Short mmCIF file of C-alpha atoms and ligand atoms in Angstrom, two decimals:
data_model
loop_
_atom_site.label_atom_id
_atom_site.label_comp_id
_atom_site.label_asym_id
_atom_site.label_seq_id
_atom_site.Cartn_x
_atom_site.Cartn_y
_atom_site.Cartn_z
CA MET A 17 2.22 -4.66 26.75
CA THR A 18 5.63 -3.31 25.71
CA THR A 19 8.13 -6.08 24.85
CA SER A 20 11.89 -6.37 24.42
CA THR A 21 11.54 -4.86 20.94
CA GLY A 22 10.30 -1.67 22.62
CA THR A 23 7.05 -2.00 20.68
CA ASP A 24 3.85 -1.11 22.51
CA TRP A 25 1.61 -3.87 21.15
CA ALA A 26 -1.43 -2.70 23.12
CA ALA A 27 -1.11 0.71 21.46
CA TRP A 28 -1.04 -0.95 18.01
CA GLN A 29 -4.14 -2.97 18.94
CA GLU A 30 -5.85 0.25 20.04
CA SER A 31 -5.03 2.12 16.87
CA TRP A 32 -6.10 -0.89 14.74
CA ASP A 33 -9.45 -0.95 16.57
CA ARG A 34 -9.97 2.80 16.07
CA GLN A 35 -9.14 2.49 12.35
CA GLN A 36 -11.57 -0.45 11.90
CA GLU A 37 -14.27 1.40 13.86
CA TRP A 38 -13.98 4.27 11.41
CA TYR A 39 -15.55 1.84 8.90
CA MET A 40 -17.82 0.07 11.44
CA PRO A 41 -18.86 2.12 14.46
CA ASP A 42 -20.82 -0.90 15.76
CA ARG A 43 -17.85 -3.30 15.50
CA GLU A 44 -17.79 -4.04 19.25
CA GLU A 45 -21.51 -4.79 19.24
CA ARG A 46 -20.90 -7.32 16.43
CA PHE A 47 -18.16 -9.01 18.49
CA ARG A 48 -20.38 -9.05 21.58
CA ILE A 49 -23.23 -10.81 19.77
CA MET A 50 -20.74 -13.20 18.15
CA LEU A 51 -19.52 -14.26 21.61
CA ASP A 52 -23.09 -14.44 22.94
CA MET A 53 -23.83 -16.96 20.18
CA VAL A 54 -20.61 -18.88 20.93
CA GLU A 55 -21.75 -19.19 24.55
CA ALA A 56 -25.30 -20.15 23.55
CA LEU A 57 -24.25 -22.89 21.11
CA VAL A 58 -20.85 -24.28 22.20
CA GLY A 59 -20.35 -23.01 25.76
CA THR A 60 -17.69 -20.99 27.55
CA ALA A 61 -14.56 -23.12 26.95
CA PRO A 62 -14.58 -23.55 23.16
CA ARG A 63 -11.71 -24.40 20.85
CA VAL A 64 -11.93 -21.54 18.33
CA LEU A 65 -10.43 -20.89 14.92
CA ASP A 66 -10.04 -17.11 14.40
CA LEU A 67 -10.12 -17.06 10.61
CA ALA A 68 -8.28 -14.17 8.89
CA CYS A 69 -7.46 -13.06 12.44
CA GLY A 70 -5.42 -9.96 11.57
CA THR A 71 -4.08 -8.66 14.90
CA GLY A 72 -6.25 -11.22 16.77
CA SER A 73 -9.21 -8.96 17.51
CA ILE A 74 -11.67 -11.84 17.97
CA THR A 75 -9.15 -13.91 19.97
CA ALA A 76 -8.52 -11.02 22.40
CA ARG A 77 -12.23 -10.57 23.10
CA LEU A 78 -12.81 -14.33 23.29
CA LEU A 79 -10.10 -14.87 25.94
CA SER A 80 -11.11 -11.83 27.93
CA ARG A 81 -14.72 -13.08 28.17
CA PHE A 82 -13.99 -16.86 28.29
CA PRO A 83 -10.60 -17.45 29.98
CA ASP A 84 -10.90 -21.24 29.45
CA ALA A 85 -11.22 -20.89 25.67
CA THR A 86 -8.36 -21.59 23.25
CA SER A 87 -7.77 -20.02 19.86
CA THR A 88 -5.91 -20.68 16.64
CA GLY A 89 -5.47 -17.50 14.60
CA VAL A 90 -4.80 -17.89 10.89
CA ASP A 91 -3.88 -15.08 8.50
CA LEU A 92 -1.51 -14.23 5.65
CA ASP A 93 -0.53 -10.67 6.58
CA PRO A 94 2.95 -10.63 8.15
CA ALA A 95 2.52 -7.21 9.79
CA LEU A 96 -0.86 -7.91 11.40
CA LEU A 97 0.43 -11.32 12.49
CA ALA A 98 3.49 -9.61 14.04
CA ILE A 99 1.12 -7.53 16.19
CA ALA A 100 -0.79 -10.70 17.09
CA HIS A 101 2.46 -12.49 18.05
CA GLY A 102 3.54 -9.50 20.16
CA THR A 103 0.14 -9.38 21.87
CA PHE A 104 -0.26 -13.09 22.70
CA ASP A 105 3.42 -13.94 23.26
CA GLY A 106 3.62 -16.44 26.16
CA ASP A 107 -0.12 -17.21 26.20
CA ASP A 108 -0.32 -20.96 25.57
CA ARG A 109 -4.04 -20.73 24.79
CA VAL A 110 -3.17 -19.07 21.45
CA ARG A 111 -1.55 -20.53 18.34
CA LEU A 112 -0.89 -18.39 15.26
CA VAL A 113 -0.59 -19.82 11.78
CA THR A 114 0.45 -18.19 8.51
CA ALA A 115 -1.63 -19.43 5.59
CA ASP A 116 -3.42 -18.26 2.46
CA LEU A 117 -7.12 -19.13 2.73
CA LYS A 118 -7.22 -19.44 -1.06
CA ASP A 119 -4.73 -22.32 -0.85
CA PRO A 120 -6.83 -25.54 -0.79
CA ASP A 121 -4.34 -27.15 1.62
CA TRP A 122 -4.39 -24.43 4.31
CA PRO A 123 -6.26 -26.60 6.89
CA ALA A 124 -3.24 -28.95 6.96
CA ARG A 125 -1.27 -26.15 8.66
CA LEU A 126 -3.63 -26.02 11.64
CA PRO A 127 -2.71 -27.64 14.97
CA TYR A 128 -6.17 -29.34 15.18
CA ASP A 129 -8.46 -30.89 12.60
CA SER A 130 -11.70 -29.96 14.39
CA TYR A 131 -13.06 -26.81 16.09
CA ASP A 132 -16.10 -25.93 18.21
CA ALA A 133 -16.34 -22.55 16.51
CA VAL A 134 -14.81 -20.91 13.44
CA LEU A 135 -15.18 -17.12 13.70
CA THR A 136 -14.32 -14.40 11.22
CA ALA A 137 -14.92 -10.66 10.85
CA THR A 138 -14.44 -8.08 8.10
CA ALA A 139 -12.30 -10.41 6.05
CA LEU A 140 -14.08 -12.74 3.64
CA HIS A 141 -15.07 -9.87 1.30
CA TRP A 142 -11.38 -10.03 0.31
CA LEU A 143 -12.29 -13.21 -1.63
CA HIS A 144 -14.36 -13.58 -4.80
CA ALA A 145 -17.54 -15.66 -4.56
CA GLU A 146 -16.11 -18.81 -6.14
CA PRO A 147 -13.05 -19.18 -3.86
CA LEU A 148 -15.26 -18.16 -0.92
CA ALA A 149 -17.70 -21.01 -1.70
CA ALA A 150 -14.73 -23.41 -1.84
CA LEU A 151 -13.48 -22.00 1.48
CA TYR A 152 -16.92 -22.61 3.02
CA GLY A 153 -16.61 -26.28 2.05
CA ARG A 154 -13.26 -26.49 3.87
CA ILE A 155 -14.67 -24.70 6.92
CA ALA A 156 -17.55 -27.20 7.04
CA GLY A 157 -14.90 -29.91 7.28
CA LEU A 158 -13.28 -28.18 10.28
CA VAL A 159 -16.38 -27.51 12.41
CA ARG A 160 -17.40 -30.45 14.61
CA ASP A 161 -21.00 -31.71 14.57
CA GLY A 162 -23.04 -29.20 16.58
CA GLY A 163 -20.30 -26.58 16.21
CA VAL A 164 -20.70 -23.14 14.66
CA PHE A 165 -19.29 -20.89 11.97
CA MET A 166 -19.87 -17.13 12.17
CA ASN A 167 -19.01 -14.50 9.60
CA ALA A 168 -19.44 -10.79 10.38
CA ASP A 169 -18.94 -8.81 7.19
CA HIS A 170 -20.35 -6.44 4.60
CA MET A 171 -23.13 -8.37 2.83
CA ILE A 172 -24.98 -6.51 0.10
CA ASP A 173 -28.52 -7.27 -1.06
CA GLU A 174 -28.49 -6.22 -4.75
CA THR A 175 -32.31 -6.27 -4.85
CA THR A 176 -32.49 -3.05 -2.76
CA PRO A 177 -30.34 -0.54 -4.71
CA ARG A 178 -32.02 2.67 -3.49
CA ILE A 179 -31.86 1.64 0.16
CA ASN A 180 -28.22 0.61 -0.32
CA GLU A 181 -27.30 3.91 -1.95
CA ALA A 182 -28.98 6.05 0.74
CA GLU A 183 -27.34 4.03 3.53
CA ARG A 184 -23.94 4.21 1.82
CA ALA A 185 -24.18 7.98 1.28
CA GLN A 186 -25.02 8.56 4.94
CA ARG A 187 -22.26 6.22 6.17
CA HIS A 188 -19.65 7.87 3.93
CA ALA A 189 -20.70 11.37 4.98
CA ARG A 190 -20.19 10.34 8.63
CA MET A 191 -16.82 8.80 7.79
CA GLU A 192 -15.70 11.99 6.04
CA GLN A 193 -16.70 14.01 9.11
CA ALA A 194 -14.79 11.60 11.40
CA LYS A 195 -11.76 11.96 9.14
CA ARG A 196 -11.94 15.73 9.39
CA ASP A 197 -11.99 15.18 13.17
CA GLY A 198 -8.73 13.20 12.92
CA ALA A 199 -9.74 9.54 12.40
CA LEU A 200 -7.17 7.35 10.59
CA ASP A 201 -8.30 5.37 7.56
CA TRP A 202 -6.76 2.16 6.17
CA ALA A 203 -4.08 3.92 4.07
CA ASP A 204 -3.13 6.31 6.93
CA TRP A 205 -2.80 3.41 9.36
CA TRP A 206 -0.53 1.46 7.03
CA GLN A 207 1.64 4.54 6.54
CA LEU A 208 2.17 4.61 10.30
CA ALA A 209 3.03 0.90 10.33
CA ALA A 210 5.53 1.44 7.50
CA LYS A 211 7.38 4.00 9.67
CA ASP A 212 7.59 1.76 12.75
CA PRO A 213 11.07 0.20 13.21
CA VAL A 214 9.65 -3.27 13.93
CA LEU A 215 6.63 -3.26 11.60
CA ALA A 216 8.31 -1.62 8.57
CA GLU A 217 9.74 -4.86 7.18
CA PRO A 218 6.59 -7.04 7.54
CA THR A 219 4.55 -4.08 6.22
CA ALA A 220 6.69 -3.99 3.07
CA ARG A 221 6.10 -7.75 2.68
CA ARG A 222 2.33 -7.39 3.12
CA TYR A 223 2.26 -4.84 0.29
CA GLU A 224 4.07 -7.38 -1.91
CA ILE A 225 1.38 -9.96 -1.04
CA TYR A 226 -1.79 -7.87 -1.27
CA GLY A 227 -1.00 -4.45 -2.71
CA GLU A 228 -3.22 -1.93 -0.93
CA HIS A 229 -6.10 -4.40 -0.46
CA ALA A 230 -7.19 -7.66 -2.15
CA ASP A 231 -10.19 -7.56 -4.47
CA GLY A 232 -13.30 -9.58 -3.64
CA ASP A 233 -17.10 -9.80 -3.58
CA MET A 234 -19.78 -8.88 -1.03
CA PRO A 235 -22.69 -11.23 -1.75
CA SER A 236 -25.95 -11.06 0.19
CA ALA A 237 -26.64 -12.72 3.54
CA GLN A 238 -29.01 -15.04 1.64
CA TRP A 239 -26.14 -16.13 -0.62
CA HIS A 240 -23.89 -16.88 2.37
CA ALA A 241 -26.66 -18.86 4.14
CA ARG A 242 -27.51 -20.86 1.01
CA VAL A 243 -23.89 -21.74 0.17
CA LEU A 244 -23.13 -22.71 3.79
CA ARG A 245 -26.11 -25.12 3.74
CA GLU A 246 -24.99 -26.53 0.39
CA LYS A 247 -21.50 -27.08 1.85
CA GLY A 248 -22.76 -29.13 4.81
CA PHE A 249 -24.13 -26.83 7.52
CA ALA A 250 -27.58 -27.83 8.86
CA GLU A 251 -28.88 -24.33 9.60
CA ALA A 252 -27.74 -20.83 8.64
CA ARG A 253 -29.16 -17.36 9.16
CA PRO A 254 -28.26 -13.84 10.27
CA VAL A 255 -28.22 -13.37 14.06
CA TRP A 256 -27.49 -9.63 13.89
CA CYS A 257 -27.38 -6.94 11.28
CA SER A 258 -26.77 -3.21 10.95
CA PRO A 259 -27.75 -1.15 7.90
CA SER A 260 -24.49 -2.25 6.19
CA ASP A 261 -23.23 -5.40 7.93
CA THR A 262 -24.47 -8.85 8.89
CA LEU A 263 -23.40 -11.48 11.41
CA LEU A 264 -24.25 -14.78 9.76
CA LEU A 265 -24.32 -17.95 11.89
CA ALA A 266 -24.17 -21.47 10.48
CA LEU A 267 -24.66 -24.56 12.66
CA ARG A 268 -23.07 -27.87 11.72
C1 LIG B 13 -9.79 -5.99 7.74
S1 LIG B 13 -8.80 -7.29 8.34
C2 LIG B 13 -9.81 -7.94 9.66
C3 LIG B 13 -8.97 -8.62 10.73
C4 LIG B 13 -9.74 -9.05 11.98
N1 LIG B 13 -10.64 -10.15 11.70
C5 LIG B 13 -10.48 -7.89 12.61
O1 LIG B 13 -11.72 -7.90 12.61
O2 LIG B 13 -9.82 -6.99 13.11
C6 LIG B 13 -8.92 -8.52 7.07
C7 LIG B 13 -7.96 -9.68 7.29
O3 LIG B 13 -8.21 -10.73 6.33
C8 LIG B 13 -6.97 -11.29 6.00
N2 LIG B 13 -7.06 -12.01 4.73
C9 LIG B 13 -7.60 -11.55 3.58
N3 LIG B 13 -7.45 -12.48 2.60
C10 LIG B 13 -6.79 -13.54 3.16
C11 LIG B 13 -6.33 -14.78 2.65
N4 LIG B 13 -6.51 -15.12 1.38
N5 LIG B 13 -5.70 -15.62 3.50
C12 LIG B 13 -5.50 -15.27 4.80
N6 LIG B 13 -5.91 -14.10 5.34
C13 LIG B 13 -6.55 -13.25 4.52
C14 LIG B 13 -6.06 -10.07 5.89
O4 LIG B 13 -4.70 -10.43 5.93
C15 LIG B 13 -6.51 -9.27 7.11
O5 LIG B 13 -5.80 -9.62 8.26
#
């Protein structure tokens, strides 16, 4: 939708999706399984927290599939949140919150203190393992009994170095080919945002916050499942994986 700013928010969503798919060609499949598991465990009208929501990719797919759902998106990036605001402007099912997930008090900024589902994708590898474990404790406090947490992200099993290296080499060769065919990577996409009259200012602020990209860890799926159980979830295991990514589900 184009708004009074003249910005075509749908076009920004599209180009964000293409850029993310350059890294994860099966990104939509991950989202589809995530929403299948939402439906299986908490039904079709859940109250969702879209954690590190970026432009609201999960929220958009959630509301398109489950029109009776509601979503709170939380993120720290002013430019991606500007795209989310432009996209969901006027939709009273969506609330957007600016917060740093490393700040222990971030849950106090949320409009609710309990959620049926907390969902996140391609984001928690921006945190190191220790703050991530602390975040998992806070998430456990936000998910109602019987509710779910799902994290779709790069999760690396360090016990399989040769498999990891072969998979990585193949993935990167395909990415290089896609780039030669015109795909935009992270840096290219942000250069476009920096030239946009509306996004230039929040893009400059996001570079002050993060630099190019925050530094974090990519522990194994087993690590995520173990820490989630230690922090209060009753069950935790992968419900989908690709050669490089895992969708990890934890049930409260
Ligand atoms: C690659 S984007 C993914 C966004 C979205 N989930 C998606 O799949 O399109 C990673 C997101 O994590 C957010 N993020 C990283 N560290 C964060 C933190 N400490 N607090 C809040 N958001 C954070 C970034 O701002 C960014 O929006």
